[in-house]
XYZ file of C-alpha atoms in Angstrom:
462
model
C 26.114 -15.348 -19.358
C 24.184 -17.531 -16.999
C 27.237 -17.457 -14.735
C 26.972 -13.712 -14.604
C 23.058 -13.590 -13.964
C 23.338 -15.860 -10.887
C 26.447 -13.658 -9.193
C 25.423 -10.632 -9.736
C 22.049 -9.153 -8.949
C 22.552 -5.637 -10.942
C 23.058 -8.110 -13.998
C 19.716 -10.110 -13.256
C 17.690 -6.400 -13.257
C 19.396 -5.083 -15.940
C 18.963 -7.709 -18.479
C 15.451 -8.694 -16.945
C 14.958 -4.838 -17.383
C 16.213 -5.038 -20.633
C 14.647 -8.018 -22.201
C 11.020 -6.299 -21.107
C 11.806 -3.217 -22.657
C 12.711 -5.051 -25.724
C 9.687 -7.099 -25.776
C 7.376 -3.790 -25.292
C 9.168 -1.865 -27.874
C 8.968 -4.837 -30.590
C 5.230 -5.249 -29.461
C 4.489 -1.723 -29.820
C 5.960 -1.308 -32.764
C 3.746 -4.059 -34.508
C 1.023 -2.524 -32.655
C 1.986 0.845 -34.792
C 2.957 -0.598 -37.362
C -0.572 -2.370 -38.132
C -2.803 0.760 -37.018
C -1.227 2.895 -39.382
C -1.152 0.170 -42.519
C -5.019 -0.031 -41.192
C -5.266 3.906 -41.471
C -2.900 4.111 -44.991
C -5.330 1.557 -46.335
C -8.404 3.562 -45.131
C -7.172 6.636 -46.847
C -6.720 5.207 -50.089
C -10.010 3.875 -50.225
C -11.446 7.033 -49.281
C -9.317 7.975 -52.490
C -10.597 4.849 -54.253
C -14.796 5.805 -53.192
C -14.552 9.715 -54.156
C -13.292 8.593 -58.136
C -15.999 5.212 -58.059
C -18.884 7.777 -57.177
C -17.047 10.267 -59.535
C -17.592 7.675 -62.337
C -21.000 6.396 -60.769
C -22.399 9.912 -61.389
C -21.156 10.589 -64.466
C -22.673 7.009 -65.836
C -26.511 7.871 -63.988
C -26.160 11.523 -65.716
C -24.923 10.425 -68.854
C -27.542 10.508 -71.933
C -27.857 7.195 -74.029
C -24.783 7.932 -76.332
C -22.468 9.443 -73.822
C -19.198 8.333 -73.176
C -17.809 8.822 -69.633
C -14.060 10.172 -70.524
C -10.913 10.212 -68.125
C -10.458 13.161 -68.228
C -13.695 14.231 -66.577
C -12.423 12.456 -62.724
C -9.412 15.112 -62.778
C -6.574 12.873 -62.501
C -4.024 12.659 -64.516
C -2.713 9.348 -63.090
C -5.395 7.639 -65.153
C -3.834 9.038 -68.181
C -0.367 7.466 -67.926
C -0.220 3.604 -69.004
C 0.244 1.375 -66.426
C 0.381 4.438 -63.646
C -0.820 2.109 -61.144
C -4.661 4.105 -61.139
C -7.207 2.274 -63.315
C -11.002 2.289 -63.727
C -13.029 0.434 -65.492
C -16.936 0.323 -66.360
C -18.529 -2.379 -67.638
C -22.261 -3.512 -69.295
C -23.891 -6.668 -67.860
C -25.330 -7.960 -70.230
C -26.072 -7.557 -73.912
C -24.690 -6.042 -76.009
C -21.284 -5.938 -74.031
C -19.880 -2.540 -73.555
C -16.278 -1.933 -71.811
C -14.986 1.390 -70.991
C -11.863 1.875 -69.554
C -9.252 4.636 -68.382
C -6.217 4.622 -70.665
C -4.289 4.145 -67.783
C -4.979 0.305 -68.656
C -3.693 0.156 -71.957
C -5.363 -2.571 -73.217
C -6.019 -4.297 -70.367
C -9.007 -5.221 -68.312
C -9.448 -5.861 -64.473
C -10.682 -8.662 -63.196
C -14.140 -8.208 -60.977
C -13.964 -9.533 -58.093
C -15.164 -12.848 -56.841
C -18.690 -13.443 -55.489
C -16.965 -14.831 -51.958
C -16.730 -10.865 -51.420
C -19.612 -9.213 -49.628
C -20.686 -5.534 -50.741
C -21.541 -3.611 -47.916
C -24.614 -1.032 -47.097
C -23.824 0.882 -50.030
C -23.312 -2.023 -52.492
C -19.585 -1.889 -53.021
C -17.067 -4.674 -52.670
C -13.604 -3.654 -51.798
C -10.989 -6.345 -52.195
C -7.380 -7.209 -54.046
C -6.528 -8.384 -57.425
C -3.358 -8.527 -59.629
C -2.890 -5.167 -62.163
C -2.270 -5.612 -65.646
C 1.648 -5.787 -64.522
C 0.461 -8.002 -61.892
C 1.405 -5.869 -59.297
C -1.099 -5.898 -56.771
C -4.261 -3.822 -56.703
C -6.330 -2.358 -54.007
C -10.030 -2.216 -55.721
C -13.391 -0.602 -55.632
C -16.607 -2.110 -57.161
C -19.862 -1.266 -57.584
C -22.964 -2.177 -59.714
C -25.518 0.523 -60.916
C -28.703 0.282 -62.644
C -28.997 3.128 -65.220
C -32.705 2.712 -66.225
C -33.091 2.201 -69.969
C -28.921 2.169 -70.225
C -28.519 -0.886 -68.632
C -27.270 -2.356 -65.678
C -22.932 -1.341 -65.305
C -20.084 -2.997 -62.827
C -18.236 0.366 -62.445
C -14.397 -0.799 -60.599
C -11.616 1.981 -59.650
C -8.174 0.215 -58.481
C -4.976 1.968 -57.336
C -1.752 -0.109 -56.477
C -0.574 -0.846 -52.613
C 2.630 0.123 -53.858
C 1.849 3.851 -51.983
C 0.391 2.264 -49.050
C 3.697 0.187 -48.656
C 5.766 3.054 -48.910
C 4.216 4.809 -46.649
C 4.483 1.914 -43.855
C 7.883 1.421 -44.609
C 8.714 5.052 -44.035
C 6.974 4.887 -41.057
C 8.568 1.667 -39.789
C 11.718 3.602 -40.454
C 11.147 6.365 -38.738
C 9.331 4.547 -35.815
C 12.352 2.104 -35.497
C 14.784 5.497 -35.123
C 12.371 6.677 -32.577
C 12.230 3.470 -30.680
C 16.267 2.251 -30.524
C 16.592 5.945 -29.471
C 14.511 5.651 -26.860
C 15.800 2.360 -25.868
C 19.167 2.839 -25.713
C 17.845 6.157 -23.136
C 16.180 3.237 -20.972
C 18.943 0.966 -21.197
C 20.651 3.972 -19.458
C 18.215 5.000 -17.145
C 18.064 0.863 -16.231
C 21.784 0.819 -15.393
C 21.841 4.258 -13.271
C 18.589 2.822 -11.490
C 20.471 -0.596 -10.892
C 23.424 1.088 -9.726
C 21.353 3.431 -7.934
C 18.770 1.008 -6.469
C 21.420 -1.597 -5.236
C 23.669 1.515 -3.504
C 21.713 0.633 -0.109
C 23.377 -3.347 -0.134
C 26.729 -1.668 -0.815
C 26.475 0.509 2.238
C 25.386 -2.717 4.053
C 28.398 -4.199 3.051
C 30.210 -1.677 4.270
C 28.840 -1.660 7.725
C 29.365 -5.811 8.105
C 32.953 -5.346 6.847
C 33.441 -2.559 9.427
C 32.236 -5.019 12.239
C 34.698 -7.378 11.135
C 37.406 -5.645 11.373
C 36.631 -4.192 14.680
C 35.722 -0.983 13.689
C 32.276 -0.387 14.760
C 29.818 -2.791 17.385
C 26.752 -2.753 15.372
C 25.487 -1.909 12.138
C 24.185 1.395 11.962
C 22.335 3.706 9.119
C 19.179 4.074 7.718
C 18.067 1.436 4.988
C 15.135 0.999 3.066
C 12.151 -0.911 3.996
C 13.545 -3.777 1.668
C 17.063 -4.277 3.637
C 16.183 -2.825 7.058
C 15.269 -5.987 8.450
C 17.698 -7.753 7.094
C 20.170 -5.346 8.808
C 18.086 -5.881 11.919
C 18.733 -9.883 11.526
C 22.507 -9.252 10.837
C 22.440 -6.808 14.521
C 20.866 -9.885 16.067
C 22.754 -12.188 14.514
C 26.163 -10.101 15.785
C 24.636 -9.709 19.109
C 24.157 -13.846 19.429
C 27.577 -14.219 18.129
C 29.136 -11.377 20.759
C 26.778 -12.990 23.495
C 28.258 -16.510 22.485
C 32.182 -15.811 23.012
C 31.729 -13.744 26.293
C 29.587 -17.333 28.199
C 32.764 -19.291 26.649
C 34.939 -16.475 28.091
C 32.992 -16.302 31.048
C 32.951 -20.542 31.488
C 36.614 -20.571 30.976
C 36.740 -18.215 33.936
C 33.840 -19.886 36.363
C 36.018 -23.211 35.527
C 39.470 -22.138 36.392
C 38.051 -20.970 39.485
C 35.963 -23.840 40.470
C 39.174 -25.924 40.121
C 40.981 -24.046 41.705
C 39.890 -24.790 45.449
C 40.252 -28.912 44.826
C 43.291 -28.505 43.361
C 45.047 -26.641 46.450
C 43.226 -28.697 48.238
C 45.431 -31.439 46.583
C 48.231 -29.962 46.484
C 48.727 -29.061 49.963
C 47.174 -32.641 51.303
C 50.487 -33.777 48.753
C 52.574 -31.409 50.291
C 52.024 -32.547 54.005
C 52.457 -35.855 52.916
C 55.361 -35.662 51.479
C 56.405 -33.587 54.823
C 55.057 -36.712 56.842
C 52.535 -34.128 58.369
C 49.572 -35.720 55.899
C 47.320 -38.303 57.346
C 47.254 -41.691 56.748
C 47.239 -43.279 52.918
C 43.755 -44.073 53.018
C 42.354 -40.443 54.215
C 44.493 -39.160 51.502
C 43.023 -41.736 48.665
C 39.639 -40.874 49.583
C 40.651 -37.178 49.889
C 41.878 -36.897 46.184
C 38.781 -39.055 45.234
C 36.477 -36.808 46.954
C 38.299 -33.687 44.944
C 38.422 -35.486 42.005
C 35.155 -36.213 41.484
C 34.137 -32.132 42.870
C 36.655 -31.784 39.298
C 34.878 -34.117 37.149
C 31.251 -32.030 37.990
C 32.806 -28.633 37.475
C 34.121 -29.888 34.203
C 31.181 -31.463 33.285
C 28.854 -28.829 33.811
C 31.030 -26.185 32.491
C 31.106 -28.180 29.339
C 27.472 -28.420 29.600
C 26.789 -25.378 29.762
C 29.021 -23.858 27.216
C 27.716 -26.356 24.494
C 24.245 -25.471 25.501
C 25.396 -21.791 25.159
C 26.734 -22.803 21.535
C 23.677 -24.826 20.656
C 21.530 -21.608 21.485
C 22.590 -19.747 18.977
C 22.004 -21.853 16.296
C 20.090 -20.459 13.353
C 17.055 -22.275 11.533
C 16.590 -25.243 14.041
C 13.113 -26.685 15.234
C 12.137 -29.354 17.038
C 8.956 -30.932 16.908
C 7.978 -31.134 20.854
C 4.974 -33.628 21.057
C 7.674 -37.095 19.980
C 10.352 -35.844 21.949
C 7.997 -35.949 25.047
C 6.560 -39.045 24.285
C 10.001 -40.644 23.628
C 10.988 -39.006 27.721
C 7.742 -40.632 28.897
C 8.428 -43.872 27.348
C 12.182 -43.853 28.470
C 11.289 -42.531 32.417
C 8.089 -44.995 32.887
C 10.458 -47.763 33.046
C 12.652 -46.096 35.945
C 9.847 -44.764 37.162
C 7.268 -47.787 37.413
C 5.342 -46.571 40.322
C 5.033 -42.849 39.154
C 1.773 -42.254 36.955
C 3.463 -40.417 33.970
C 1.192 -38.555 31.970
C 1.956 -36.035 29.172
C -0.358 -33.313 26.993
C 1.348 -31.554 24.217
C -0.195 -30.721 20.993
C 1.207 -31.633 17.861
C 1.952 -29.019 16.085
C 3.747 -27.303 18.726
C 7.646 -27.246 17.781
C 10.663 -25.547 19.865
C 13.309 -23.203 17.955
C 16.143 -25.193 18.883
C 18.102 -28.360 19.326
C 16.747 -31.634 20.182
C 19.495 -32.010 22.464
C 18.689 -29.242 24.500
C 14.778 -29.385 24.361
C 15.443 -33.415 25.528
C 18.256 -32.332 28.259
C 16.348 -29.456 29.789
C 12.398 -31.546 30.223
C 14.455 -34.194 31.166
C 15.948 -33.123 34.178
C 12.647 -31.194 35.173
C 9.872 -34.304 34.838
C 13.114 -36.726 36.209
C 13.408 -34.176 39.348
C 9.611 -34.601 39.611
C 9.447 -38.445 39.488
C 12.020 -38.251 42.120
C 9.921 -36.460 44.384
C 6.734 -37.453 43.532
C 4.384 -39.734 46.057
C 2.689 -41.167 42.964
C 1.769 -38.915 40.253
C 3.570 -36.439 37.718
C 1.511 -34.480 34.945
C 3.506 -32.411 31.959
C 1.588 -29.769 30.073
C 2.680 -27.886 27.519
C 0.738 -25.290 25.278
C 1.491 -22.255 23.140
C 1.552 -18.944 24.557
C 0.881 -15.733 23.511
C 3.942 -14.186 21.103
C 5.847 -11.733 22.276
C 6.906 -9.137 19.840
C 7.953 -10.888 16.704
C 8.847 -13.626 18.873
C 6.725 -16.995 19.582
C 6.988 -19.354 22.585
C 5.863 -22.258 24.438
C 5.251 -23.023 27.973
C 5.547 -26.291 29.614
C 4.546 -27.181 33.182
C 5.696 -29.937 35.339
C 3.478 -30.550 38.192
C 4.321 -33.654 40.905
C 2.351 -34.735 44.011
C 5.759 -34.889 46.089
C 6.259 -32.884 49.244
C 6.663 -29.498 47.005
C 9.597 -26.977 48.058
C 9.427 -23.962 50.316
C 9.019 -20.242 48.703
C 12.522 -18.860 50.329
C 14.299 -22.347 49.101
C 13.058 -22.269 45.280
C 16.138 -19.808 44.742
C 18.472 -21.979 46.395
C 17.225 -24.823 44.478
C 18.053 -23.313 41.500
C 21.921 -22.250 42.602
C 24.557 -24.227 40.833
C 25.502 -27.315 43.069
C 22.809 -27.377 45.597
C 21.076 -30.478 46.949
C 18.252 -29.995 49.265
C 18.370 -33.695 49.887
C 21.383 -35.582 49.775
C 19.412 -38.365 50.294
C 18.369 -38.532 46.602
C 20.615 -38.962 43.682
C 22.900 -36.260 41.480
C 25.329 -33.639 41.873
C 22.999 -30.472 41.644
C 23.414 -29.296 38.853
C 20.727 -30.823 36.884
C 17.902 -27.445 37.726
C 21.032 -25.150 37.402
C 21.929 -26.295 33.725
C 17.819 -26.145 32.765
C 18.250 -22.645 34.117
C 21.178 -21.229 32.054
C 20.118 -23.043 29.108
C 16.746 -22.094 29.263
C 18.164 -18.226 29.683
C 20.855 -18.930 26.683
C 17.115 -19.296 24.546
C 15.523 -16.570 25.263
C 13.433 -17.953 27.948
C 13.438 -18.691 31.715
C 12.732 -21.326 34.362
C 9.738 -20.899 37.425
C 9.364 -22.784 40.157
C 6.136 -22.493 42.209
C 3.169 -24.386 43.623
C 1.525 -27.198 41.848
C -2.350 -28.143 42.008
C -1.723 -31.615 42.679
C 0.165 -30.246 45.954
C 3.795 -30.491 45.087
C 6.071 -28.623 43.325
C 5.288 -26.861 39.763
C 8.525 -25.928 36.841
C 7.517 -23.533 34.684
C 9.753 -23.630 31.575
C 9.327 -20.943 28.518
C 11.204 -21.288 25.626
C 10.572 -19.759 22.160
C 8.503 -21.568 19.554
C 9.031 -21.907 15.633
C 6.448 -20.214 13.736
């Protein structure tokens, strides 16, 4: 049964459902139950005070020798022996007097104990055992009649009535109530069915994207599942975006090879023709290419890893340590370069560490490189967009900065303003695509400490 409960979710509200109803009706039913014994019990003494002020009367009216008879309450349950409806009236006192209804038959009833408070009127209600000792529900009273005396008048009926009655009741109410929840237990099964119909048709939209039948998932859901349909949409769209850069770097890749390798070939060609130039022009010449090879390869991979990494779901990365740790690493190469860094602690980037470490790291490396002496990295939380949150982190140098109309070209895939300092050129190019695979973007511009300024946004976790 527990099995069932954690597969299926109509099974957890149904018996969840079910269990509360239960608990309701049984509680309810007690609830009843106990006002009407309380209102049964009521009655009869009602019954019980109309015959003890019956009998009270008759014993304040009565002259010296009169007797107060049974038949003067007019009920002919105190008639019958042992009918279950006694009273009894006795002298306190001397000489001892005890008159009783011959519903007794020989019998007396116990008064009851002193424990029992009378109320405003003076009478004590309370139970005792009958003469059959059956329980009794009784009525007592004490009266001063003048020169007669002082009298303990007592009516009792049995509970056996009052019983009866509840158990009819119960019997009737527990009709009423399986009735009404086996209707619930119904209604709880359509409204699971019912209620869960919206995930079904959810279903059916993701298992129509799968098989290539529709883009996107479409239809109106309820507040409950829309934005989970809205994740799933995003979540296809990543996925979709995902296999068209690997499609896309397969393609960019073939084609950057392409060039060296002709270039190869046909310096192979020659020399096997004897038209090639010397051995050594041709060793550097397929080093040369080689290498042009190994770049493309490398940044294609690069960049199609980065693409992969982007859309992973649920990562963060806490920025503040992995800036530290790039400080740390690029104040040794850097000895001359004052290195500083401001990033609060909290702040985390939605996304790998690899990424977060490759793309700062090429930016605040390009800036030692330039930099006469100084490089500052900022990086605060900005405003969210939409649902989404992101950072911003600026990279500021003192070096000789970089032309408006050139900041493009800086950015192209390959290009080195200077060939007089090292790398292949890719290093701003791969910050760029991978910043773009996140969501975000890279700036270049003019720094306040006179160089040049790269401003990165990526998103933030919440």
């Amino acid at each position: 049964m527990r099995g069932i409960f954690s597969r299926s979710i109509a099974a957890r509200l149904f018996w969840s459902a079910a269990l509360a109803c239960l608990v309701v009706l049984t509680l309810a039913g007690l609830a009843l139950t106990a006002v009407y014994r309380q209102t049964a019990q009521v009655a009869l003494d009602e019954q019980l005070n109309i015959y003890l002020s019956a009998l009270v009367a008759d014993l304040v009216n009565a002259r010296d020798d009169a007797n107060v008879e049974p038949g003067q309450l007019g009920a002919p349950q105190f008639e019958l022996a042992l009918s279950g409806w006694y009273w009894q009236i006795s002298r306190l006192g001397a000489p001892p007097d005890v008159r009783t209804s011959r519903s007794l038959f020989a019998s007396y009833l116990a008064p009851l104990p002193d424990s029992v408070s009378p109320d405003a009127q003076g009478r004590k209600r309370g139970e005792i055992a009958g003469p059959d000792n059956k329980p009794l529900r009784m009525l007592e009273r004490e009266i001063d009649a003048g020169e007669q005396g002082r009298y303990l008048v007592q009516v009792a009926a049995t509970t056996a009535s009052v019983e009866a009655q509840v158990s009819q009741f119960d019997l009737a109410l527990g009709l009423t109530f399986l009735t009404l929840a086996l209707l619930l237990v119904a209604a709880m099964a359509v409204q699971a069915r019912y209620g869960l119909r919206p995930l079904r048709a959810l279903r059916a939209d993701v298992m129509a994207v799968r098989r290539g039948k529709a883009d996107r998932i479409f239809g109106a859901f309820p507040d409950e599942i829309a934005p989970l349909a809205a994740e799933l949409n995003l979540l296809i769209a990543t996925n979709r975006e995902i296999v068209e850069r690997a499609r896309t770097q397969v393609g960019n890749l073939a084609h950057a090879l392409k060039t060296p390798l002709s270039v190869l070939v046909n310096e192979a060609e020659a020399e096997a023709k004897g038209e090639g130039a010397a051995s050594g022009t041709l060793a550097e010449k397929v080093v040369e290419q080689a290498m042009v090879m190994r770049d493309q390869v490398t940044f294609y991979l690069d960049r199609a890893r980065a693409a992969a990494r982007a859309g992973a779901v649920g990562v963060a990365t806490p920025a503040a340590p992995a800036l530290a740790a790039m400080a740390r690493a690029l104040g040794k190469i850097y000895a001359r370069i004052d290195l500083s860094v401001d990033c609060p602690e909290d702040l985390r980037f939605l996304g790998e560490k690899q990424d977060f470490d490759d793309m700062l790291g090429n930016l605040i490396d390009n800036g030692c490189k330039w930099a006469r002496g100084e490089v500052q990295v900022h990086v605060e939380a900005v405003e969210p967009a939409g649902d989404r949150q992101f950072l911003r982190a600026l990279i500021d140098d003192d070096g000789p900065g970089l032309a408006p109309g050139r900041r493009a070209e800086a950015l192209r895939r390959g290009r080195r303003l200077d060939e007089t300092k090292p790398g292949s050129g890719l290093g701003l190019s791969i910050v760029k695509d991978l910043a773009e695979a996140y969501g975000g973007r890279l700036e270049l511009g003019d720094s306040p400490l006179g160089g040049l300024r790269a401003t990165l946004l990526l998103p933030a976790a919440a």
